PDB file of C-alpha atoms in Angstrom:
ATOM      1  CA  UNK A 709      99.741  90.273  81.706  1.00 72.00           C
ATOM      2  CA  UNK A 710      98.289  88.670  78.784  1.00 82.00           C
ATOM      3  CA  UNK A 711      95.148  90.346  77.169  1.00 85.00           C
ATOM      4  CA  UNK A 712      92.808  87.014  78.287  1.00 84.00           C
ATOM      5  CA  UNK A 713      94.574  87.620  81.917  1.00 87.00           C
ATOM      6  CA  UNK A 714      93.161  91.603  81.344  1.00 88.00           C
ATOM      7  CA  UNK A 715      89.628  91.283  79.958  1.00 94.00           C
ATOM      8  CA  UNK A 716      89.049  88.647  83.043  1.00 94.00           C
ATOM      9  CA  UNK A 717      90.489  91.326  85.696  1.00 94.00           C
ATOM     10  CA  UNK A 718      88.201  93.556  83.501  1.00 96.00           C
ATOM     11  CA  UNK A 719      85.127  91.718  84.261  1.00 96.00           C
ATOM     12  CA  UNK A 720      85.993  91.196  88.064  1.00 95.00           C
ATOM     13  CA  UNK A 721      86.305  95.253  87.757  1.00 95.00           C
ATOM     14  CA  UNK A 722      82.355  95.350  86.719  1.00 97.00           C
ATOM     15  CA  UNK A 723      81.033  93.313  89.566  1.00 95.00           C
ATOM     16  CA  UNK A 724      82.917  94.877  92.314  1.00 94.00           C
ATOM     17  CA  UNK A 725      82.372  98.721  90.814  1.00 95.00           C
ATOM     18  CA  UNK A 726      79.097  97.751  90.432  1.00 95.00           C
ATOM     19  CA  UNK A 727      77.911  96.557  93.819  1.00 92.00           C
ATOM     20  CA  UNK A 728      80.308  99.086  95.299  1.00 91.00           C
ATOM     21  CA  UNK A 729      78.700 102.032  93.807  1.00 93.00           C
ATOM     22  CA  UNK A 730      75.456 100.911  94.524  1.00 90.00           C
ATOM     23  CA  UNK A 731      76.759 100.770  98.177  1.00 87.00           C
ATOM     24  CA  UNK A 732      78.432 103.946  97.991  1.00 87.00           C
ATOM     25  CA  UNK A 733      81.821 102.751  98.622  1.00 87.00           C
ATOM     26  CA  UNK A 734      85.044 102.716  96.299  1.00 85.00           C
ATOM     27  CA  UNK A 735      85.438  98.958  96.340  1.00 86.00           C
ATOM     28  CA  UNK A 736      88.959  98.912  97.821  1.00 84.00           C
ATOM     29  CA  UNK A 737      87.697  96.099 100.081  1.00 82.00           C
ATOM     30  CA  UNK A 738      86.860  93.857  97.514  1.00 88.00           C
ATOM     31  CA  UNK A 739      89.669  94.871  95.069  1.00 90.00           C
ATOM     32  CA  UNK A 740      92.599  94.356  97.362  1.00 87.00           C
ATOM     33  CA  UNK A 741      91.650  90.595  98.028  1.00 87.00           C
ATOM     34  CA  UNK A 742      91.363  90.007  94.112  1.00 89.00           C
ATOM     35  CA  UNK A 743      94.724  91.296  93.059  1.00 91.00           C
ATOM     36  CA  UNK A 744      96.206  89.682  96.109  1.00 86.00           C
ATOM     37  CA  UNK A 745      94.804  86.195  96.311  1.00 84.00           C
ATOM     38  CA  UNK A 746      93.618  85.420  92.975  1.00 88.00           C
ATOM     39  CA  UNK A 747      96.342  87.598  91.009  1.00 90.00           C
ATOM     40  CA  UNK A 748      99.041  86.924  93.541  1.00 88.00           C
ATOM     41  CA  UNK A 749     100.460  90.572  94.117  1.00 89.00           C
ATOM     42  CA  UNK A 750     102.096  91.283  96.962  1.00 88.00           C
ATOM     43  CA  UNK A 751      99.916  93.250  99.560  1.00 78.00           C
ATOM     44  CA  UNK A 752     101.029  96.246  99.280  1.00 81.00           C
ATOM     45  CA  UNK A 753     101.375  96.479  95.756  1.00 88.00           C
ATOM     46  CA  UNK A 754      97.660  95.159  95.681  1.00 88.00           C
ATOM     47  CA  UNK A 755      96.312  98.224  97.657  1.00 85.00           C
ATOM     48  CA  UNK A 756      98.239 100.649  95.626  1.00 88.00           C
ATOM     49  CA  UNK A 757      96.858  99.049  92.574  1.00 90.00           C
ATOM     50  CA  UNK A 758      93.376  98.687  93.452  1.00 90.00           C
ATOM     51  CA  UNK A 759      92.950 102.275  93.008  1.00 88.00           C
ATOM     52  CA  UNK A 760      93.389 101.984  89.556  1.00 90.00           C
ATOM     53  CA  UNK A 761      89.403 100.842  89.967  1.00 92.00           C
ATOM     54  CA  UNK A 762      88.611 102.580  92.949  1.00 91.00           C
ATOM     55  CA  UNK A 763      89.779 106.279  90.941  1.00 92.00           C
ATOM     56  CA  UNK A 764      88.018 104.898  88.003  1.00 94.00           C
ATOM     57  CA  UNK A 765      84.646 103.747  89.190  1.00 94.00           C
ATOM     58  CA  UNK A 766      84.172 106.828  91.726  1.00 93.00           C
ATOM     59  CA  UNK A 767      85.406 109.526  88.938  1.00 95.00           C
ATOM     60  CA  UNK A 768      82.961 107.701  86.616  1.00 96.00           C
ATOM     61  CA  UNK A 769      79.879 107.201  88.992  1.00 96.00           C
ATOM     62  CA  UNK A 770      80.027 110.598  90.210  1.00 96.00           C
ATOM     63  CA  UNK A 771      80.003 112.085  86.665  1.00 97.00           C
ATOM     64  CA  UNK A 772      77.057 109.869  85.806  1.00 96.00           C
ATOM     65  CA  UNK A 773      75.167 110.496  89.184  1.00 95.00           C
ATOM     66  CA  UNK A 774      75.653 114.354  88.193  1.00 95.00           C
ATOM     67  CA  UNK A 775      74.229 114.363  84.922  1.00 94.00           C
ATOM     68  CA  UNK A 776      70.812 111.440  86.016  1.00 92.00           C
ATOM     69  CA  UNK A 777      67.784 113.058  85.806  1.00 89.00           C
ATOM     70  CA  UNK A 778      66.818 111.963  89.801  1.00 87.00           C
ATOM     71  CA  UNK A 779      70.481 113.255  90.917  1.00 88.00           C
ATOM     72  CA  UNK A 780      70.789 113.209  94.613  1.00 87.00           C
ATOM     73  CA  UNK A 781      74.069 114.674  94.783  1.00 91.00           C
ATOM     74  CA  UNK A 782      74.573 117.369  97.524  1.00 90.00           C
ATOM     75  CA  UNK A 783      77.606 119.743  96.590  1.00 92.00           C
ATOM     76  CA  UNK A 784      77.945 121.354  99.627  1.00 93.00           C
ATOM     77  CA  UNK A 785      77.821 118.006 101.515  1.00 94.00           C
ATOM     78  CA  UNK A 786      80.429 116.647  99.402  1.00 94.00           C
ATOM     79  CA  UNK A 787      82.645 120.075  99.811  1.00 95.00           C
ATOM     80  CA  UNK A 788      82.697 119.304 103.671  1.00 95.00           C
ATOM     81  CA  UNK A 789      83.161 115.871 103.737  1.00 94.00           C
ATOM     82  CA  UNK A 790      86.295 116.361 101.299  1.00 95.00           C
ATOM     83  CA  UNK A 791      87.611 118.614 103.576  1.00 95.00           C
ATOM     84  CA  UNK A 792      87.095 116.624 106.896  1.00 94.00           C
ATOM     85  CA  UNK A 793      88.557 113.550 104.905  1.00 92.00           C
ATOM     86  CA  UNK A 794      91.766 115.445 103.887  1.00 91.00           C
ATOM     87  CA  UNK A 795      92.438 116.929 107.243  1.00 91.00           C
ATOM     88  CA  UNK A 796      91.475 113.299 108.826  1.00 89.00           C
ATOM     89  CA  UNK A 797      93.810 111.440 106.440  1.00 86.00           C
ATOM     90  CA  UNK A 798      97.069 113.405 107.541  1.00 84.00           C
ATOM     91  CA  UNK A 799      96.094 112.921 111.210  1.00 87.00           C
ATOM     92  CA  UNK A 800      95.523 109.477 110.988  1.00 81.00           C
ATOM     93  CA  UNK A 801      98.665 108.519 108.833  1.00 76.00           C
ATOM     94  CA  UNK A 802     100.561 110.101 111.824  1.00 79.00           C
ATOM     95  CA  UNK A 803      98.476 108.165 114.344  1.00 78.00           C
ATOM     96  CA  UNK A 804      99.157 104.855 112.503  1.00 65.00           C
ATOM     97  CA  UNK A 805     102.871 104.718 113.960  1.00 67.00           C
ATOM     98  CA  UNK A 806     101.659 105.147 117.407  1.00 76.00           C
ATOM     99  CA  UNK A 807      98.419 103.578 118.090  1.00 71.00           C
ATOM    100  CA  UNK A 808      97.506  99.480 118.341  1.00 72.00           C
ATOM    101  CA  UNK A 809      96.040  99.051 114.965  1.00 68.00           C
ATOM    102  CA  UNK A 810      95.397  95.609 116.550  1.00 77.00           C
ATOM    103  CA  UNK A 811      93.004  97.100 119.667  1.00 77.00           C
ATOM    104  CA  UNK A 812      91.461  99.489 116.844  1.00 73.00           C
ATOM    105  CA  UNK A 813      90.403  96.890 114.685  1.00 78.00           C
ATOM    106  CA  UNK A 814      88.480  94.753 117.715  1.00 82.00           C
ATOM    107  CA  UNK A 815      86.639  97.910 118.707  1.00 77.00           C
ATOM    108  CA  UNK A 816      85.214  98.779 114.793  1.00 78.00           C
ATOM    109  CA  UNK A 817      85.128  94.579 114.489  1.00 82.00           C
ATOM    110  CA  UNK A 818      81.958  95.112 117.115  1.00 86.00           C
ATOM    111  CA  UNK A 819      80.861  98.715 116.185  1.00 79.00           C
ATOM    112  CA  UNK A 820      80.623  97.768 112.288  1.00 81.00           C
ATOM    113  CA  UNK A 821      78.604  94.496 113.357  1.00 86.00           C
ATOM    114  CA  UNK A 822      75.818  96.777 115.333  1.00 83.00           C
ATOM    115  CA  UNK A 823      75.994  99.246 112.436  1.00 80.00           C
ATOM    116  CA  UNK A 824      75.352  96.213 109.623  1.00 83.00           C
ATOM    117  CA  UNK A 825      72.486  94.772 111.985  1.00 83.00           C
ATOM    118  CA  UNK A 826      70.790  98.127 112.175  1.00 76.00           C
ATOM    119  CA  UNK A 827      70.779  99.102 108.505  1.00 75.00           C
ATOM    120  CA  UNK A 828      69.207  95.709 108.264  1.00 76.00           C
ATOM    121  CA  UNK A 829      66.892  96.549 110.224  1.00 68.00           C
ATOM    122  CA  UNK A 830      66.134 100.517 108.866  1.00 62.00           C
ATOM    123  CA  UNK A 831      62.529 102.069 108.044  1.00 55.00           C
ATOM    124  CA  UNK A 832      61.631 102.484 104.102  1.00 46.00           C
ATOM    125  CA  UNK A 833      60.923 105.836 104.809  1.00 46.00           C
ATOM    126  CA  UNK A 834      64.375 106.703 105.609  1.00 58.00           C
ATOM    127  CA  UNK A 835      65.710 105.647 101.787  1.00 60.00           C
ATOM    128  CA  UNK A 836      65.252 108.137  99.579  1.00 61.00           C
ATOM    129  CA  UNK A 837      65.719 111.630 100.933  1.00 61.00           C
ATOM    130  CA  UNK A 838      65.179 115.259 100.120  1.00 60.00           C
ATOM    131  CA  UNK A 839      66.712 116.178  96.742  1.00 60.00           C
ATOM    132  CA  UNK A 840      68.566 119.815  97.528  1.00 60.00           C
ATOM    133  CA  UNK A 841      67.965 118.954 101.109  1.00 67.00           C
ATOM    134  CA  UNK A 842      68.890 122.294 102.987  1.00 73.00           C
ATOM    135  CA  UNK A 843      71.204 122.011 106.006  1.00 79.00           C
ATOM    136  CA  UNK A 844      71.857 123.589 109.419  1.00 86.00           C
ATOM    137  CA  UNK A 845      75.382 125.011 110.097  1.00 90.00           C
ATOM    138  CA  UNK A 846      75.528 122.167 112.775  1.00 91.00           C
ATOM    139  CA  UNK A 847      74.636 119.795 110.374  1.00 91.00           C
ATOM    140  CA  UNK A 848      77.245 120.818 108.392  1.00 92.00           C
ATOM    141  CA  UNK A 849      79.720 120.885 111.166  1.00 94.00           C
ATOM    142  CA  UNK A 850      78.922 117.593 111.730  1.00 95.00           C
ATOM    143  CA  UNK A 851      79.667 116.396 107.783  1.00 95.00           C
ATOM    144  CA  UNK A 852      83.380 117.971 108.565  1.00 96.00           C
ATOM    145  CA  UNK A 853      83.321 115.772 111.780  1.00 96.00           C
ATOM    146  CA  UNK A 854      82.021 112.422 109.867  1.00 95.00           C
ATOM    147  CA  UNK A 855      84.510 112.971 106.920  1.00 94.00           C
ATOM    148  CA  UNK A 856      87.447 113.803 109.415  1.00 95.00           C
ATOM    149  CA  UNK A 857      86.547 110.718 110.898  1.00 90.00           C
ATOM    150  CA  UNK A 858      86.749 109.034 107.301  1.00 88.00           C
ATOM    151  CA  UNK A 859      89.948 109.847 106.534  1.00 87.00           C
ATOM    152  CA  UNK A 860      91.454 109.506 109.794  1.00 87.00           C
ATOM    153  CA  UNK A 861      90.611 105.879 109.874  1.00 82.00           C
ATOM    154  CA  UNK A 862      91.866 104.934 106.683  1.00 80.00           C
ATOM    155  CA  UNK A 863      95.351 104.594 106.819  1.00 72.00           C
ATOM    156  CA  UNK A 864      94.938 103.375 110.296  1.00 71.00           C
ATOM    157  CA  UNK A 865      92.895 100.348 109.580  1.00 68.00           C
ATOM    158  CA  UNK A 866      93.542  99.927 105.537  1.00 62.00           C
ATOM    159  CA  UNK A 867      89.593 100.525 104.752  1.00 72.00           C
ATOM    160  CA  UNK A 868      87.932 103.343 102.379  1.00 74.00           C
ATOM    161  CA  UNK A 869      86.232 106.192 104.172  1.00 83.00           C
ATOM    162  CA  UNK A 870      83.434 105.077 102.314  1.00 85.00           C
ATOM    163  CA  UNK A 871      82.734 102.743 105.352  1.00 83.00           C
ATOM    164  CA  UNK A 872      82.798 104.989 107.877  1.00 86.00           C
ATOM    165  CA  UNK A 873      80.989 107.853 105.944  1.00 90.00           C
ATOM    166  CA  UNK A 874      77.904 106.182 104.507  1.00 89.00           C
ATOM    167  CA  UNK A 875      76.623 104.669 107.974  1.00 88.00           C
ATOM    168  CA  UNK A 876      77.835 107.816 109.636  1.00 90.00           C
ATOM    169  CA  UNK A 877      75.922 110.197 107.462  1.00 91.00           C
ATOM    170  CA  UNK A 878      72.695 107.881 107.233  1.00 87.00           C
ATOM    171  CA  UNK A 879      72.079 107.608 110.867  1.00 86.00           C
ATOM    172  CA  UNK A 880      73.288 111.329 111.278  1.00 89.00           C
ATOM    173  CA  UNK A 881      71.513 113.409 108.574  1.00 88.00           C
ATOM    174  CA  UNK A 882      68.626 111.230 107.758  1.00 84.00           C
ATOM    175  CA  UNK A 883      67.457 114.082 105.272  1.00 84.00           C
ATOM    176  CA  UNK A 884      69.709 112.631 102.829  1.00 86.00           C
ATOM    177  CA  UNK A 885      68.345 109.141 102.357  1.00 85.00           C
ATOM    178  CA  UNK A 886      70.554 106.441 101.682  1.00 84.00           C
ATOM    179  CA  UNK A 887      70.473 107.168  97.930  1.00 87.00           C
ATOM    180  CA  UNK A 888      71.940 110.877  98.632  1.00 89.00           C
ATOM    181  CA  UNK A 889      74.131 109.603 101.470  1.00 91.00           C
ATOM    182  CA  UNK A 890      76.040 106.792  98.626  1.00 91.00           C
ATOM    183  CA  UNK A 891      76.317 109.704  96.215  1.00 93.00           C
ATOM    184  CA  UNK A 892      77.899 112.148  98.546  1.00 94.00           C
ATOM    185  CA  UNK A 893      80.237 109.537  99.644  1.00 93.00           C
ATOM    186  CA  UNK A 894      81.240 108.208  96.214  1.00 94.00           C
ATOM    187  CA  UNK A 895      81.976 112.138  95.383  1.00 94.00           C
ATOM    188  CA  UNK A 896      84.568 112.299  97.914  1.00 93.00           C
ATOM    189  CA  UNK A 897      85.962 108.958  97.356  1.00 90.00           C
ATOM    190  CA  UNK A 898      87.197 110.626  93.929  1.00 91.00           C
ATOM    191  CA  UNK A 899      89.311 113.173  95.834  1.00 89.00           C
ATOM    192  CA  UNK A 900      90.777 110.826  98.081  1.00 86.00           C
ATOM    193  CA  UNK A 901      90.993 107.856  95.924  1.00 87.00           C
ATOM    194  CA  UNK A 902      92.943 110.788  92.798  1.00 88.00           C
ATOM    195  CA  UNK A 903      95.056 111.620  95.415  1.00 85.00           C
ATOM    196  CA  UNK A 904      96.389 108.373  97.017  1.00 85.00           C
ATOM    197  CA  UNK A 905      97.030 107.075  93.436  1.00 87.00           C
ATOM    198  CA  UNK A 906      98.755 109.815  92.530  1.00 86.00           C
ATOM    199  CA  UNK A 907     100.854 109.374  95.494  1.00 83.00           C
ATOM    200  CA  UNK A 908     101.786 105.787  95.008  1.00 85.00           C
ATOM    201  CA  UNK A 909     102.233 105.903  91.473  1.00 88.00           C
ATOM    202  CA  UNK A 910     105.058 108.798  91.948  1.00 87.00           C
ATOM    203  CA  UNK A 911     106.473 106.242  94.376  1.00 84.00           C
ATOM    204  CA  UNK A 912     106.342 103.397  91.692  1.00 88.00           C
ATOM    205  CA  UNK A 913     104.111 100.997  93.431  1.00 86.00           C
ATOM    206  CA  UNK A 914     101.294 100.719  90.883  1.00 90.00           C
ATOM    207  CA  UNK A 915     101.437  98.083  89.034  1.00 92.00           C
ATOM    208  CA  UNK A 916     100.049  99.737  85.476  1.00 92.00           C
ATOM    209  CA  UNK A 917      99.021  97.468  83.283  1.00 94.00           C
ATOM    210  CA  UNK A 918      96.449  95.715  85.930  1.00 93.00           C
ATOM    211  CA  UNK A 919      95.359  99.057  87.188  1.00 93.00           C
ATOM    212  CA  UNK A 920      94.682 100.057  83.526  1.00 94.00           C
ATOM    213  CA  UNK A 921      92.357  96.550  83.086  1.00 94.00           C
ATOM    214  CA  UNK A 922      90.829  96.883  86.279  1.00 94.00           C
ATOM    215  CA  UNK A 923      90.132 100.485  85.568  1.00 94.00           C
ATOM    216  CA  UNK A 924      88.474 100.116  82.822  1.00 96.00           C
ATOM    217  CA  UNK A 925      85.922  97.323  83.976  1.00 96.00           C
ATOM    218  CA  UNK A 926      85.498  99.974  87.014  1.00 95.00           C
ATOM    219  CA  UNK A 927      84.150 102.635  85.144  1.00 96.00           C
ATOM    220  CA  UNK A 928      81.792 100.472  83.206  1.00 96.00           C
ATOM    221  CA  UNK A 929      80.537  98.522  86.499  1.00 96.00           C
ATOM    222  CA  UNK A 930      80.255 102.419  87.793  1.00 96.00           C
ATOM    223  CA  UNK A 931      77.699 103.111  85.281  1.00 96.00           C
ATOM    224  CA  UNK A 932      75.775 100.364  85.263  1.00 95.00           C
ATOM    225  CA  UNK A 933      75.708 100.755  89.061  1.00 94.00           C
ATOM    226  CA  UNK A 934      74.422 104.622  89.081  1.00 94.00           C
ATOM    227  CA  UNK A 935      71.473 103.572  86.679  1.00 93.00           C
ATOM    228  CA  UNK A 936      70.245 100.513  88.925  1.00 92.00           C
ATOM    229  CA  UNK A 937      70.517 102.157  92.251  1.00 90.00           C
ATOM    230  CA  UNK A 938      67.767 104.666  90.753  1.00 88.00           C
ATOM    231  CA  UNK A 939      65.421 102.248  89.614  1.00 87.00           C
ATOM    232  CA  UNK A 940      62.326 101.885  91.810  1.00 77.00           C
ATOM    233  CA  UNK A 941      62.785  99.595  94.602  1.00 75.00           C
ATOM    234  CA  UNK A 942      66.113  99.387  94.544  1.00 78.00           C
ATOM    235  CA  UNK A 943      67.186 101.157  97.308  1.00 71.00           C
ATOM    236  CA  UNK A 944      66.183  99.028 100.325  1.00 73.00           C
ATOM    237  CA  UNK A 945      68.470  96.429  98.311  1.00 84.00           C
ATOM    238  CA  UNK A 946      71.307  99.276  98.176  1.00 82.00           C
ATOM    239  CA  UNK A 947      70.855  99.375 102.029  1.00 79.00           C
ATOM    240  CA  UNK A 948      70.940  95.662 102.827  1.00 84.00           C
ATOM    241  CA  UNK A 949      74.110  95.536 100.454  1.00 87.00           C
ATOM    242  CA  UNK A 950      75.771  97.897 101.837  1.00 84.00           C
ATOM    243  CA  UNK A 951      74.626  96.164 105.351  1.00 85.00           C
ATOM    244  CA  UNK A 952      76.217  92.642 103.948  1.00 90.00           C
ATOM    245  CA  UNK A 953      79.335  94.594 103.276  1.00 87.00           C
ATOM    246  CA  UNK A 954      79.995  95.711 106.284  1.00 85.00           C
ATOM    247  CA  UNK A 955      79.444  92.453 108.004  1.00 90.00           C
ATOM    248  CA  UNK A 956      82.236  91.304 105.781  1.00 87.00           C
ATOM    249  CA  UNK A 957      84.199  93.691 107.105  1.00 83.00           C
ATOM    250  CA  UNK A 958      83.562  92.967 110.492  1.00 87.00           C
ATOM    251  CA  UNK A 959      84.468  89.662 110.138  1.00 88.00           C
ATOM    252  CA  UNK A 960      87.879  90.561 108.234  1.00 83.00           C
ATOM    253  CA  UNK A 961      88.744  92.593 111.298  1.00 82.00           C
ATOM    254  CA  UNK A 962      87.769  90.014 113.825  1.00 87.00           C
ATOM    255  CA  UNK A 963      90.384  87.800 111.910  1.00 86.00           C
ATOM    256  CA  UNK A 964      92.685  89.904 111.628  1.00 81.00           C
ATOM    257  CA  UNK A 965      93.019  90.171 115.284  1.00 82.00           C
ATOM    258  CA  UNK A 966      92.412  86.848 115.843  1.00 85.00           C
ATOM    259  CA  UNK A 967      95.207  85.754 113.844  1.00 80.00           C
ATOM    260  CA  UNK A 968      97.571  88.547 114.768  1.00 68.00           C
ATOM    261  CA  UNK A 969      97.098  86.909 118.547  1.00 52.00           C
ATOM    262  CA  UNK A 970      98.240  83.755 117.521  1.00 44.00           C
ATOM    263  CA  UNK A 971     101.265  85.382 115.576  1.00 43.00           C
ATOM    264  CA  UNK A 972     103.652  88.323 116.853  1.00 42.00           C
ATOM    265  CA  UNK A 973     102.795  90.399 119.982  1.00 41.00           C
ATOM    266  CA  UNK A 974     103.868  93.755 118.275  1.00 39.00           C
ATOM    267  CA  UNK A 975     101.462  95.706 116.173  1.00 37.00           C
TER     268      UNK A 975
END
């Protein structure tokens, strides 16, 4: 890769990471199409290489959030999410060999669309949350279940856990508020993306040079995203950005289902 191509990839990484961090997701939903369609990278290698951006941006964002004066990280919630997601990913990987992925995508296209519409109509009182909110044992059980679900669908549907964790936590535990939810989701993604990147790197599937350029841009964009999301009046915009992201995901699932039905009948 030439220096010019690398710099362009880094600039794209800045935008992708900033948007994703404001939403509370890793960014693979946008990073993979960039690598596959713009940089002509094979899909499997694009998925692996995108983890360079996801790992760099989520780690940098979490560190920035932790040291921010208005940090809304809730570490017990993060720990519960991580524990659930790691277990869910193992089960989801095995289930991916047996279930109809096309049917799941059709169901998720509808569910994600409904969640996106609900986020667009959310009330302003659900945004900031309570710093250091104390949760009951039942709340933590719910967090573990959300983490499990996030990890479970990732290998099945090829999406990041944050796309499940953010809306689930937001509606399930309103005390965290949207800003707290997105911070915890990104912290969960640090563990999941780093683990996946390590496995892909060991298998030789990552395009290292592209991952480095993408990761450098992702780290810069993540810092900008954290600073941006803590500005006054940004939370409603962040929530709307997440709703728009989910709408894109719903359309992607619908496209996969429709294009698959015109092709092979095998999942």
